[in-house]
mmCIF file of C-alpha atoms and ligand atoms in Angstrom:
data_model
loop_
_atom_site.group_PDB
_atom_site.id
_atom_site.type_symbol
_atom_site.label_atom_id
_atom_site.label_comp_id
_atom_site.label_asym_id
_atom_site.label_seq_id
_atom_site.Cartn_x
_atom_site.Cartn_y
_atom_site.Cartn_z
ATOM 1 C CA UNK A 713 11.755 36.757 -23.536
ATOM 2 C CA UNK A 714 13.767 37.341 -20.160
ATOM 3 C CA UNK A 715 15.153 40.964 -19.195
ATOM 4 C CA UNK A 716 18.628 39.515 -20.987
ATOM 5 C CA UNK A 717 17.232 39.413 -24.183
ATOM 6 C CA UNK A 718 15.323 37.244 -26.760
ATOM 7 C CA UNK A 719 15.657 33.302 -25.516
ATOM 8 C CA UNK A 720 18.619 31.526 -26.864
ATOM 9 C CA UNK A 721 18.305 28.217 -29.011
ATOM 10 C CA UNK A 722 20.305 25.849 -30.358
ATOM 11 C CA UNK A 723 23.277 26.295 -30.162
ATOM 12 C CA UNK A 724 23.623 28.125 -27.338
ATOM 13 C CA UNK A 725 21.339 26.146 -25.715
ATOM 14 C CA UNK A 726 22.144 22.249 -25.504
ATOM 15 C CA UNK A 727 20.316 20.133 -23.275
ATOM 16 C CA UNK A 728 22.761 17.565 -23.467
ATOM 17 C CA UNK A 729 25.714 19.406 -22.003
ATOM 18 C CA UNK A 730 23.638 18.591 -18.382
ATOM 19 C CA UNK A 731 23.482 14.988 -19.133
ATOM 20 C CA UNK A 732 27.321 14.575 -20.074
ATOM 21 C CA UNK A 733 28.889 13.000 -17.342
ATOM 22 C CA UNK A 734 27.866 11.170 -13.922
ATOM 23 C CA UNK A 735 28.570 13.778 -11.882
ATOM 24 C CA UNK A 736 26.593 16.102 -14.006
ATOM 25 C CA UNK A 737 23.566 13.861 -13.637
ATOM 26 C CA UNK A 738 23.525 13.196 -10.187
ATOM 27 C CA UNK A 739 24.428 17.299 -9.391
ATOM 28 C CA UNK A 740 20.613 18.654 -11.037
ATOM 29 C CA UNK A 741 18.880 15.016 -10.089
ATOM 30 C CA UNK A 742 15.712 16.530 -8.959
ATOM 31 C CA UNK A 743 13.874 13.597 -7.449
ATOM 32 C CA UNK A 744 15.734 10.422 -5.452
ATOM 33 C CA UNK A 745 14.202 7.297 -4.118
ATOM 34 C CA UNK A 746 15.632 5.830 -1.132
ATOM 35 C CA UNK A 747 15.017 3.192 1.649
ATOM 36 C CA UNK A 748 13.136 5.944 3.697
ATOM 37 C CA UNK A 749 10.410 5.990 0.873
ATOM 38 C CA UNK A 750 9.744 2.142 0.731
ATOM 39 C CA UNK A 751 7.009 0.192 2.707
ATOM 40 C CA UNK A 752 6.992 -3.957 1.941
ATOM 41 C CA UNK A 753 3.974 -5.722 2.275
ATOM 42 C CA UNK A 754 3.882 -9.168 3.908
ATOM 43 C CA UNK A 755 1.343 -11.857 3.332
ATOM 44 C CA UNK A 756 1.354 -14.111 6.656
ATOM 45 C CA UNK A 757 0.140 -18.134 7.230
ATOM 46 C CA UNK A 758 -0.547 -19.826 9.395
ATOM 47 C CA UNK A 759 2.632 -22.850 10.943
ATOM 48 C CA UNK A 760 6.136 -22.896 11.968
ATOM 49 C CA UNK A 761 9.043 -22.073 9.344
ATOM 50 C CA UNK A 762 6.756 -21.739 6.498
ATOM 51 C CA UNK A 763 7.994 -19.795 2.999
ATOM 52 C CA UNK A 764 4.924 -20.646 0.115
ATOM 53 C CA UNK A 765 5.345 -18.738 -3.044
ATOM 54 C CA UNK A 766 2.611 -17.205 -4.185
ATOM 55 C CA UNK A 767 1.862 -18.168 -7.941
ATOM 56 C CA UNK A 768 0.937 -15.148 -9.506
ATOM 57 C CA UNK A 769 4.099 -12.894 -7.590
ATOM 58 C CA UNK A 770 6.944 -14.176 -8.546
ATOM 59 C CA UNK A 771 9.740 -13.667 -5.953
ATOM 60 C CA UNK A 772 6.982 -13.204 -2.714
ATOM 61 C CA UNK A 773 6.249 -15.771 -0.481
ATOM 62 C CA UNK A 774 3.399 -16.388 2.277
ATOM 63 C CA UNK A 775 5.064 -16.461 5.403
ATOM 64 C CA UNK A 776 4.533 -17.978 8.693
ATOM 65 C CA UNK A 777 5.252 -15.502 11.873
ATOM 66 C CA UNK A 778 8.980 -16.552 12.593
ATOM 67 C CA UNK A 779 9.608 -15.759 8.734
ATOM 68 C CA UNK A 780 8.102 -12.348 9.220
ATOM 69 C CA UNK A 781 10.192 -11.842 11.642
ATOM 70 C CA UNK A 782 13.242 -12.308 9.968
ATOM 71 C CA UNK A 783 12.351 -10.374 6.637
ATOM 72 C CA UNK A 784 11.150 -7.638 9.651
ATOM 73 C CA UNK A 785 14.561 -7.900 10.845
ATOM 74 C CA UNK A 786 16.575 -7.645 7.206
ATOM 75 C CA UNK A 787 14.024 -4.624 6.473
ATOM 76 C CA UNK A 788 14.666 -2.375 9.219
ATOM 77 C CA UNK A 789 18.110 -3.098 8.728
ATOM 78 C CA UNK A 790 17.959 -1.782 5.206
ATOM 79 C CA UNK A 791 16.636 1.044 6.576
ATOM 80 C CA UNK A 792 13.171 0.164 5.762
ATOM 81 C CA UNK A 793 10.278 2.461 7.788
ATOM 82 C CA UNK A 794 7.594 -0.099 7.899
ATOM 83 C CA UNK A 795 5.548 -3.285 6.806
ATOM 84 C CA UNK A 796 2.391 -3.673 6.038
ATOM 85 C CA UNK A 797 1.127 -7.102 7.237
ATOM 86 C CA UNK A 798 -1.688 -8.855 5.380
ATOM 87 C CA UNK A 799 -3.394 -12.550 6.622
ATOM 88 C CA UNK A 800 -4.163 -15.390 5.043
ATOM 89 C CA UNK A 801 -7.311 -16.789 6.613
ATOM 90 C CA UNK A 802 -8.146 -20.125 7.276
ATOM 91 C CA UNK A 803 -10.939 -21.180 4.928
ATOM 92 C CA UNK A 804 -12.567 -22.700 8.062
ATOM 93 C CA UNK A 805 -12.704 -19.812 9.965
ATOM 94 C CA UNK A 806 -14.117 -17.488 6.959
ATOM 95 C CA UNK A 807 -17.894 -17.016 7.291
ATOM 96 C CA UNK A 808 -20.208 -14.122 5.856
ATOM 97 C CA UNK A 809 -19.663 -11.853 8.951
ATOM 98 C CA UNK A 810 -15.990 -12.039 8.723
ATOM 99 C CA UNK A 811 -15.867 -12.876 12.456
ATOM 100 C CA UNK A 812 -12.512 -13.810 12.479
ATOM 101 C CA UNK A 813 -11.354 -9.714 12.178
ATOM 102 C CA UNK A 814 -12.856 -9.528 15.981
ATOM 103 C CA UNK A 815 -10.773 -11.995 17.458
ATOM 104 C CA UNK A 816 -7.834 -10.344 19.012
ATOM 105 C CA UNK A 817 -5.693 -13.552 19.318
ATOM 106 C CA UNK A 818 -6.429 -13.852 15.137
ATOM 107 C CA UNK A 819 -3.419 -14.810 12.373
ATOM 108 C CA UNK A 820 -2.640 -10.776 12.148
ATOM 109 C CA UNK A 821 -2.712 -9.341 15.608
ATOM 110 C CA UNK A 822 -0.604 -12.677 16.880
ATOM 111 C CA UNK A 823 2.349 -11.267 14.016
ATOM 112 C CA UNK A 824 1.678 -7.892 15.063
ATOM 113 C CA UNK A 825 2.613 -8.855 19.035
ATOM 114 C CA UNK A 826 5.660 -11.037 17.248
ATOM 115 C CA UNK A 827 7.366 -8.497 15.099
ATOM 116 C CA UNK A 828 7.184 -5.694 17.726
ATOM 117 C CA UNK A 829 8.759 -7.738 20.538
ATOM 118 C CA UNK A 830 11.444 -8.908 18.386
ATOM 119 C CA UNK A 831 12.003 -5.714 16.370
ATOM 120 C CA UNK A 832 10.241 -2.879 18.078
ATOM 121 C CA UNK A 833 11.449 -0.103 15.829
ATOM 122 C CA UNK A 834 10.397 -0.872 12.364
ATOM 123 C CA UNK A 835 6.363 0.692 11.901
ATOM 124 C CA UNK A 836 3.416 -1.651 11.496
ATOM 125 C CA UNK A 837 0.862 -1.129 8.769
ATOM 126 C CA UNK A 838 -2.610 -2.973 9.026
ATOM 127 C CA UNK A 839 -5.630 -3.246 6.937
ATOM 128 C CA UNK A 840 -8.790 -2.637 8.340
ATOM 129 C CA UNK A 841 -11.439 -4.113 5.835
ATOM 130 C CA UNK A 842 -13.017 -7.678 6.359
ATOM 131 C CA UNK A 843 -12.132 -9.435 2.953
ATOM 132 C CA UNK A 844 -9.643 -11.592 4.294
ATOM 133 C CA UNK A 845 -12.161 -12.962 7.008
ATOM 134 C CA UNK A 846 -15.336 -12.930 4.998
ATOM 135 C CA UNK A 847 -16.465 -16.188 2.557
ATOM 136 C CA UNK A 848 -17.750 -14.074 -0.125
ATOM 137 C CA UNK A 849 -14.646 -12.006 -0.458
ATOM 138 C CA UNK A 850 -16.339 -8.362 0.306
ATOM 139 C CA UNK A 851 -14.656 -5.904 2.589
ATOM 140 C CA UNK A 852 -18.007 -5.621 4.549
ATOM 141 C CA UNK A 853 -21.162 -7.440 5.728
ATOM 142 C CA UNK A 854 -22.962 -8.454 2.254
ATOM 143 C CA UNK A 855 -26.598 -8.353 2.907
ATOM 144 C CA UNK A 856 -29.207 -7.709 -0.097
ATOM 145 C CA UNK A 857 -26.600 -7.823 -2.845
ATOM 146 C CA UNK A 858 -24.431 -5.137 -1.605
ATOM 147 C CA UNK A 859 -22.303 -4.193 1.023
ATOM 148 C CA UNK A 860 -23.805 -2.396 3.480
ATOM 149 C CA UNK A 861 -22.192 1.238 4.783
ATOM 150 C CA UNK A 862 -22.927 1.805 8.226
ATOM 151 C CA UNK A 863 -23.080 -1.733 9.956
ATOM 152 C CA UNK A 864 -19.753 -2.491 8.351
ATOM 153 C CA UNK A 865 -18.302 0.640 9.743
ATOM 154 C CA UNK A 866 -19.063 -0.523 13.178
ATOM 155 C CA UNK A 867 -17.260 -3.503 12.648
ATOM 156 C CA UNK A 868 -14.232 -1.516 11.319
ATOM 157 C CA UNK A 869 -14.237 0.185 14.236
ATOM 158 C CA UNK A 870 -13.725 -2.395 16.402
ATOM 159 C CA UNK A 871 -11.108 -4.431 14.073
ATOM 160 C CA UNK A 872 -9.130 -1.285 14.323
ATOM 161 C CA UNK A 873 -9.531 -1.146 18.122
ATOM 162 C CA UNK A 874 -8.174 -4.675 18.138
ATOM 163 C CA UNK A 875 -5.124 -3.954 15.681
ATOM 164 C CA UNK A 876 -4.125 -0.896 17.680
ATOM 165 C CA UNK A 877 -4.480 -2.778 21.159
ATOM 166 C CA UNK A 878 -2.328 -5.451 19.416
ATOM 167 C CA UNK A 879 0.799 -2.778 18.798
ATOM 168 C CA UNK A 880 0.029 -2.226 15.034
ATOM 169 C CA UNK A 881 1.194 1.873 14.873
ATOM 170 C CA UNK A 882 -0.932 2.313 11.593
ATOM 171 C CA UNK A 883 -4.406 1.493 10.783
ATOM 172 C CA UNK A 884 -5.187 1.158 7.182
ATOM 173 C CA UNK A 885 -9.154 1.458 6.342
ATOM 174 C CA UNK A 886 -8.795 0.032 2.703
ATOM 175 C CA UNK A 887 -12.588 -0.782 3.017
ATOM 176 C CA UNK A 888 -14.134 2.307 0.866
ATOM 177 C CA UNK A 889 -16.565 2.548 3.476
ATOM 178 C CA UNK A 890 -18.328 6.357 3.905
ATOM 179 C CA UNK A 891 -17.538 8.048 7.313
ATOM 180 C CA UNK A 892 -15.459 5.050 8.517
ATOM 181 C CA UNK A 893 -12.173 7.987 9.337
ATOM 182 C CA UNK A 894 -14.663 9.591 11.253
ATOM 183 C CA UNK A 895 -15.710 7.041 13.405
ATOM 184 C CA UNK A 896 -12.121 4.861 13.878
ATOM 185 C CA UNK A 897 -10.410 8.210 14.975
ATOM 186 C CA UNK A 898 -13.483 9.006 17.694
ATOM 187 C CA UNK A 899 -12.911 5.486 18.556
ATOM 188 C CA UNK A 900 -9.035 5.483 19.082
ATOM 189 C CA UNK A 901 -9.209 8.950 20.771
ATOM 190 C CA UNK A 902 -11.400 7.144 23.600
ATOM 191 C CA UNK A 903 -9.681 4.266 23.784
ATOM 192 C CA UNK A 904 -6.619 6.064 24.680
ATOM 193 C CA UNK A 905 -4.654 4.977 20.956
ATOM 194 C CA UNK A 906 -3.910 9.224 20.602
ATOM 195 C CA UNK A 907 -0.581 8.113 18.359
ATOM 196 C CA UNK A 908 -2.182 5.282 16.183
ATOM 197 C CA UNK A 909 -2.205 6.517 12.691
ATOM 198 C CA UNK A 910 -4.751 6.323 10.395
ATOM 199 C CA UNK A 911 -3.878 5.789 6.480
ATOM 200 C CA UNK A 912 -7.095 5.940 4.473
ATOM 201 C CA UNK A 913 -6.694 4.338 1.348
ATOM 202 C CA UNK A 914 -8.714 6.964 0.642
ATOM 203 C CA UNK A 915 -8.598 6.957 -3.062
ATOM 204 C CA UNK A 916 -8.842 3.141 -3.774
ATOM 205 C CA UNK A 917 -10.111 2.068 -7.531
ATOM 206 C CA UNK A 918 -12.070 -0.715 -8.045
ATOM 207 C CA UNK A 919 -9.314 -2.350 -10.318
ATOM 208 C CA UNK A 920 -8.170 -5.694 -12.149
ATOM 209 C CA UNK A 921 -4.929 -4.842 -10.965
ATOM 210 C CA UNK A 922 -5.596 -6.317 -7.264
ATOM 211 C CA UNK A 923 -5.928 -9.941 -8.709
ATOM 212 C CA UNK A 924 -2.622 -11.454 -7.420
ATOM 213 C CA UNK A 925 -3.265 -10.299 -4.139
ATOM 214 C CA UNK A 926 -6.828 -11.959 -3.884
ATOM 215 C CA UNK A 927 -4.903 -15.087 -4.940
ATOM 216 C CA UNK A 928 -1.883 -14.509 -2.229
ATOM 217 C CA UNK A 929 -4.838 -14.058 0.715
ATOM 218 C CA UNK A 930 -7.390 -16.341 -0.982
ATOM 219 C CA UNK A 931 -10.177 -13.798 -0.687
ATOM 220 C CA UNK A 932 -11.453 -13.639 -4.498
ATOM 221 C CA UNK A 933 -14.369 -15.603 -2.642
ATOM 222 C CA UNK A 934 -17.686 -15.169 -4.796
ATOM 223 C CA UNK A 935 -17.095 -11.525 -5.956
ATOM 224 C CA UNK A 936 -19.014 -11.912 -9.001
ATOM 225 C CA UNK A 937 -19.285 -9.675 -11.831
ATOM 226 C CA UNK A 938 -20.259 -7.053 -9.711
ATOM 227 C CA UNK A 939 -16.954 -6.993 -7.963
ATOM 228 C CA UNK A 940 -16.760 -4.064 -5.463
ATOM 229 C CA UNK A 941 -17.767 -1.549 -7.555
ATOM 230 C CA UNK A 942 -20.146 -0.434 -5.447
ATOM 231 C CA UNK A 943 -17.923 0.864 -2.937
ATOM 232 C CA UNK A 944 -14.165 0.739 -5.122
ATOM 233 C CA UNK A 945 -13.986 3.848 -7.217
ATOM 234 C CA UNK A 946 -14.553 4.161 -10.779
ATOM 235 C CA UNK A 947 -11.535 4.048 -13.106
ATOM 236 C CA UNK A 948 -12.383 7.206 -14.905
ATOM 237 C CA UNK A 949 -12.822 9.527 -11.736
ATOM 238 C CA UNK A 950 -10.258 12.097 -10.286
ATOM 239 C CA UNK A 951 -12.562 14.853 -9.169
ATOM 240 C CA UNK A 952 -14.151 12.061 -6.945
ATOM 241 C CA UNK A 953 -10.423 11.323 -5.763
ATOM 242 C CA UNK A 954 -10.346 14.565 -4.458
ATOM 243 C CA UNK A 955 -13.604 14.690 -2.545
ATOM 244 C CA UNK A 956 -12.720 11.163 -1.237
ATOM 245 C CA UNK A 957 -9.453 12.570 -0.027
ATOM 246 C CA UNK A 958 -10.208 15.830 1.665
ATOM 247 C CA UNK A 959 -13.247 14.045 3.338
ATOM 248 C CA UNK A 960 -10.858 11.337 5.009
ATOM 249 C CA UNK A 961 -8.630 14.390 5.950
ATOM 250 C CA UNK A 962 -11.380 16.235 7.319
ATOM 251 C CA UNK A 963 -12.618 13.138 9.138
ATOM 252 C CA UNK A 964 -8.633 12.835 11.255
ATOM 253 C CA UNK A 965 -6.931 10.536 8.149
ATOM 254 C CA UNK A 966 -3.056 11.099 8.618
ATOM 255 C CA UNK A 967 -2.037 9.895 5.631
ATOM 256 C CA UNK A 968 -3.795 9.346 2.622
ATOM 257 C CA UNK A 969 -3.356 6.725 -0.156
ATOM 258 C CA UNK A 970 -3.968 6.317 -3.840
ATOM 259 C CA UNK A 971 -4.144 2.571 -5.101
ATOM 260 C CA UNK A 972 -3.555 1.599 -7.899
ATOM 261 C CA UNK A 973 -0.241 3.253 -8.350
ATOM 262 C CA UNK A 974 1.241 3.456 -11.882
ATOM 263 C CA UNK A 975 -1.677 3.535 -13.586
ATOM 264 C CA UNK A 976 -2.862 6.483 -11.426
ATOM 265 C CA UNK A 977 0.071 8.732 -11.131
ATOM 266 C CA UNK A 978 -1.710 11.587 -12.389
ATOM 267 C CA UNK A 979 -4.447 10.770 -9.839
ATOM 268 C CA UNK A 980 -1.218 11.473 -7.032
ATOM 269 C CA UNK A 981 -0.282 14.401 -8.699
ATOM 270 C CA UNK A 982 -4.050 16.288 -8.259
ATOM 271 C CA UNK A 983 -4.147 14.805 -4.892
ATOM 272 C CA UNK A 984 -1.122 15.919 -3.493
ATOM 273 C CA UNK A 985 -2.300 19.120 -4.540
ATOM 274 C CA UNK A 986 -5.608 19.041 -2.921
ATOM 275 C CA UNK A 987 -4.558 18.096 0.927
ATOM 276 C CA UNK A 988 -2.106 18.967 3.096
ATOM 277 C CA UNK A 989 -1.120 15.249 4.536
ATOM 278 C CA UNK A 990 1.502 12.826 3.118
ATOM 279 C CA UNK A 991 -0.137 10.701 0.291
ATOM 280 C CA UNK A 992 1.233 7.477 -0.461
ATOM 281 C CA UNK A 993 0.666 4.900 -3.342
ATOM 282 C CA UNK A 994 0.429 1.590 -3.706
ATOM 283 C CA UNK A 995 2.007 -0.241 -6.350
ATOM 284 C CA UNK A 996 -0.420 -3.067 -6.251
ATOM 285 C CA UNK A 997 -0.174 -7.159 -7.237
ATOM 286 C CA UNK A 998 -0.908 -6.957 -10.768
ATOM 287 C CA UNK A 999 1.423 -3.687 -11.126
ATOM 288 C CA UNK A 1000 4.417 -5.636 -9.804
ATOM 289 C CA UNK A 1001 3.561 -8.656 -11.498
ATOM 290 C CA UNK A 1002 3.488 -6.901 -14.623
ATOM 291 C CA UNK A 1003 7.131 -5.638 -14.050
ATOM 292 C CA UNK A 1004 8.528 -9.401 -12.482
ATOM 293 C CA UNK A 1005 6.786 -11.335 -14.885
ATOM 294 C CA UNK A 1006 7.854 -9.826 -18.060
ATOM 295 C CA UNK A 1007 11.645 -9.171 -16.449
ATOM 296 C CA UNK A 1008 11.260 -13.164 -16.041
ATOM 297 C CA UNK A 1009 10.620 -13.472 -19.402
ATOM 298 C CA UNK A 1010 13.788 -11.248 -20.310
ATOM 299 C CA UNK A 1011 12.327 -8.369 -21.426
ATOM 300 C CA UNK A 1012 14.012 -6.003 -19.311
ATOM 301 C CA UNK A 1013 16.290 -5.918 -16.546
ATOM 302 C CA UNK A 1014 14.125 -5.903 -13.275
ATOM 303 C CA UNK A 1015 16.136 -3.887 -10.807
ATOM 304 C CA UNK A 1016 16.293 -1.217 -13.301
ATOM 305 C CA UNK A 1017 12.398 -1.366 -14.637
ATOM 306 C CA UNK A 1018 11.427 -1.456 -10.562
ATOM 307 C CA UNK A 1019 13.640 1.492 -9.763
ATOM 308 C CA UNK A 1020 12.255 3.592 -12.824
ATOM 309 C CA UNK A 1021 9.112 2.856 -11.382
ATOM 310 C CA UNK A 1022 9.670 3.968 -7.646
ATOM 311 C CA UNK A 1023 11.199 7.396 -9.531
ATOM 312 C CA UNK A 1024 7.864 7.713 -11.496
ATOM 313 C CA UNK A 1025 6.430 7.649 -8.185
ATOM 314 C CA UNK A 1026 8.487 10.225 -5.940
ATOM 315 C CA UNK A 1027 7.993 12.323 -9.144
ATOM 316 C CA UNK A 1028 4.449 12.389 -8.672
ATOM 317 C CA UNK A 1029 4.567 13.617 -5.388
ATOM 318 C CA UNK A 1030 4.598 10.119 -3.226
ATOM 319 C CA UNK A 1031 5.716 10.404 -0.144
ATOM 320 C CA UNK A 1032 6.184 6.837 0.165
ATOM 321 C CA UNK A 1033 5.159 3.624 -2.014
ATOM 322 C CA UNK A 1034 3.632 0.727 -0.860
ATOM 323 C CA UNK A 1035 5.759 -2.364 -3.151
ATOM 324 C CA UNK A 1036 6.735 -5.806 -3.562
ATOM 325 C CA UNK A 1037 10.208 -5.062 -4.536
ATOM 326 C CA UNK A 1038 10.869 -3.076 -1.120
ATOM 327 C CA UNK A 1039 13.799 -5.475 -0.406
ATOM 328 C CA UNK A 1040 14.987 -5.564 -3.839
ATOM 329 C CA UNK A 1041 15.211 -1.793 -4.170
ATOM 330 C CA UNK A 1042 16.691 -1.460 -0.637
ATOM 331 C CA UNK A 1043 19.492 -3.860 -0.700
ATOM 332 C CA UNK A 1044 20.511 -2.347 -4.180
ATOM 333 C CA UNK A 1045 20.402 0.809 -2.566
ATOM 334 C CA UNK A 1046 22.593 -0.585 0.391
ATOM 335 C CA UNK A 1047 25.090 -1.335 -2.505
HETATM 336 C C1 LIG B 991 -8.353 -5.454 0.659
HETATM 337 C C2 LIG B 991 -7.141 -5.039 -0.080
HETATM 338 C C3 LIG B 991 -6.863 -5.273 -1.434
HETATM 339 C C4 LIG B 991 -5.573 -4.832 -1.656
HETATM 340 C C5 LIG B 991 -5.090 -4.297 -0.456
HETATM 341 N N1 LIG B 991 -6.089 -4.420 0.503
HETATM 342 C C6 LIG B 991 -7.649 -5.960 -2.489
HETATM 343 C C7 LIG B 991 -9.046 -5.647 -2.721
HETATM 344 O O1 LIG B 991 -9.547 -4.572 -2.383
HETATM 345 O O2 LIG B 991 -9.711 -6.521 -3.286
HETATM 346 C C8 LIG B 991 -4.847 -4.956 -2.968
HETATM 347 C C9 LIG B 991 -3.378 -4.908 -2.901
HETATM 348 C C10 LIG B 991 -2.676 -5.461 -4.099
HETATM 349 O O3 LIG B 991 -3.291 -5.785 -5.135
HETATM 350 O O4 LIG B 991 -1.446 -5.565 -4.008
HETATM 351 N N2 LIG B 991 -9.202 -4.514 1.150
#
């Protein structure tokens, strides 16, 4: 009941009259995706001119630095913010400490240094976690059957020193590590890194979802059937989303993320609502396989069934999505 009168129904009321036309559509479109909201992943090797496709993604590659580069290049000329850069270790230099993350002339902070001398002005996103370093595939030190908290967060601290002293403009914790925000900001404030970001993955499930990626970096390692659920959240959780979220927020986390994506959107929505920093998702391996793979197969049309996707996750409250199909989107965008 409004101060006109009783509500109207059908037919003074048809919903389809908005719909009618084009122009009508695009006039009350309340949410829009564009290049601004896209961040592509990269998966770097090792060697000179390299392009490996990775199995399990159809349509991304491995790439050696000079091919970064170039796909750096094309992105921030589609008007794509940033990358988020992701090695693929060496087997031989894997071990259980992950020593590999310390070494400041490593696979990751040698692309960081390349992509920012040849094209400064597109951001730099990097994981801090030591899966792709360690043998055993954990994000941490493994010692009596679990990973343990607070001597992996000292090692964090110093990957992230090393990433930041490299030119990366965004550190990523996507450990699951308690009080690791905490002690990376302390850590950056004293080294003088005052604008390095931090984006917590602060909300990160322990999901099946992230199997193509462990394939793309090689780090499924000896996970076991234990996986990292010890540190990985539990599927079923949102209240815990929240607590993990305001704590990284509390702790100096810029931006927070929620990963998985799709499967999670109502896990965005509630924290969105909870804190007052940008939240981003990630629509992970397995989510954008999903989508390629059955588009392969010619079930739908894959432009169209990755756009609906990005929509689903502006509508959420995203600020900006973490995908695969960044290049895709943005040159059909460009269009
Ligand atoms: C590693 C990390 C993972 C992803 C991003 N960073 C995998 C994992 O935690 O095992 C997954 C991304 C994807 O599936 O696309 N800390």
């Amino acid at each position: 009941m409004t101060s006109f009168g009783p509500a109207r129904s059908f037919p003074a009321t048809r919903l389809r009259r908005v719909r009618a036309t084009d122009w009508r559509r695009r006039l009350i479109r309340e949410t829009a995706v564009t290049a601004d909201d896209l961040i592509l992943p990269l998966f770097i090797i090792e060697g000179d001119n390299v392009t490996e496709p990775v199995t399990s993604l159809p349509g991304v590659s491995r790439l050696s630095i000079d091919r970064a580069v170039a796909v750096a290049r094309e992105a921030h000329a589609l008007g794509i913010p940033a990358l988020a850069l992701f090695p693929v270790t060496d087997k031989k230099l894997k071990n259980p400490q992950g020593s590999e993350a310390l070494n400041p002339k490593n696979l990751l902070c040698r692309a960081v240094r390349a992509i920012k001398a040849e094209v400064p002005d597109i951001g730099l996103i990097c994981d801090v976690a030591l899966d792709p370093y360690t043998d055993h595939g954990h994000d941490g030190l493994f010692i009596d059957g679990d990973v343990a908290n607070d001597a992996t967060v000292e090692i964090l601290v110093k990957q992230a020193l090393i990433l930041a002293e490299a030119g990366c403009d965004v550190v990523a914790p996507s450990d699951m590590m308690d009080g690791r925000i905490g002690a990376i900001r302390t850590a950056l404030e004293k080294g003088g890194f005052v604008n390095t970001m931090i984006l917590s993955y602060a909300v990160k499930y322990a999901s099946a979802f992230y199997g193509p990626f462990r394939d793309a970096v090689g780090s499924q390692g000896a996970l076991g059937a234990k996986g990292k659920h010890t540190y990985q959240m539990d599927a079923a959780n949102v209240d815990e989303a929240l607590r993990e979220a305001s704590t990284d927020v509390t702790e100096g986390a810029d931006l927070i993320m929620v990963k998985p994506g799709m499967p999670y959107l109502d896990v965005i929505a509630a924290v969105k609502n909870e804190v007052n920093v940008p939240v981003l998702a990630y629509q992970v391996s397995g989510e954008y396989a999903m989508i390629a793979v059955a588009a392969a197969a010619g079930a739908f049309d894959r432009l169209a069934a990755f756009q609906e996707s990005l929509l689903a996750f502006k509508r959420a409250g995203a600020s900006a999505v973490l995908t695969y199909a960044a290049l895709d989107i943005a040159r059909a965008l460009k269009k």
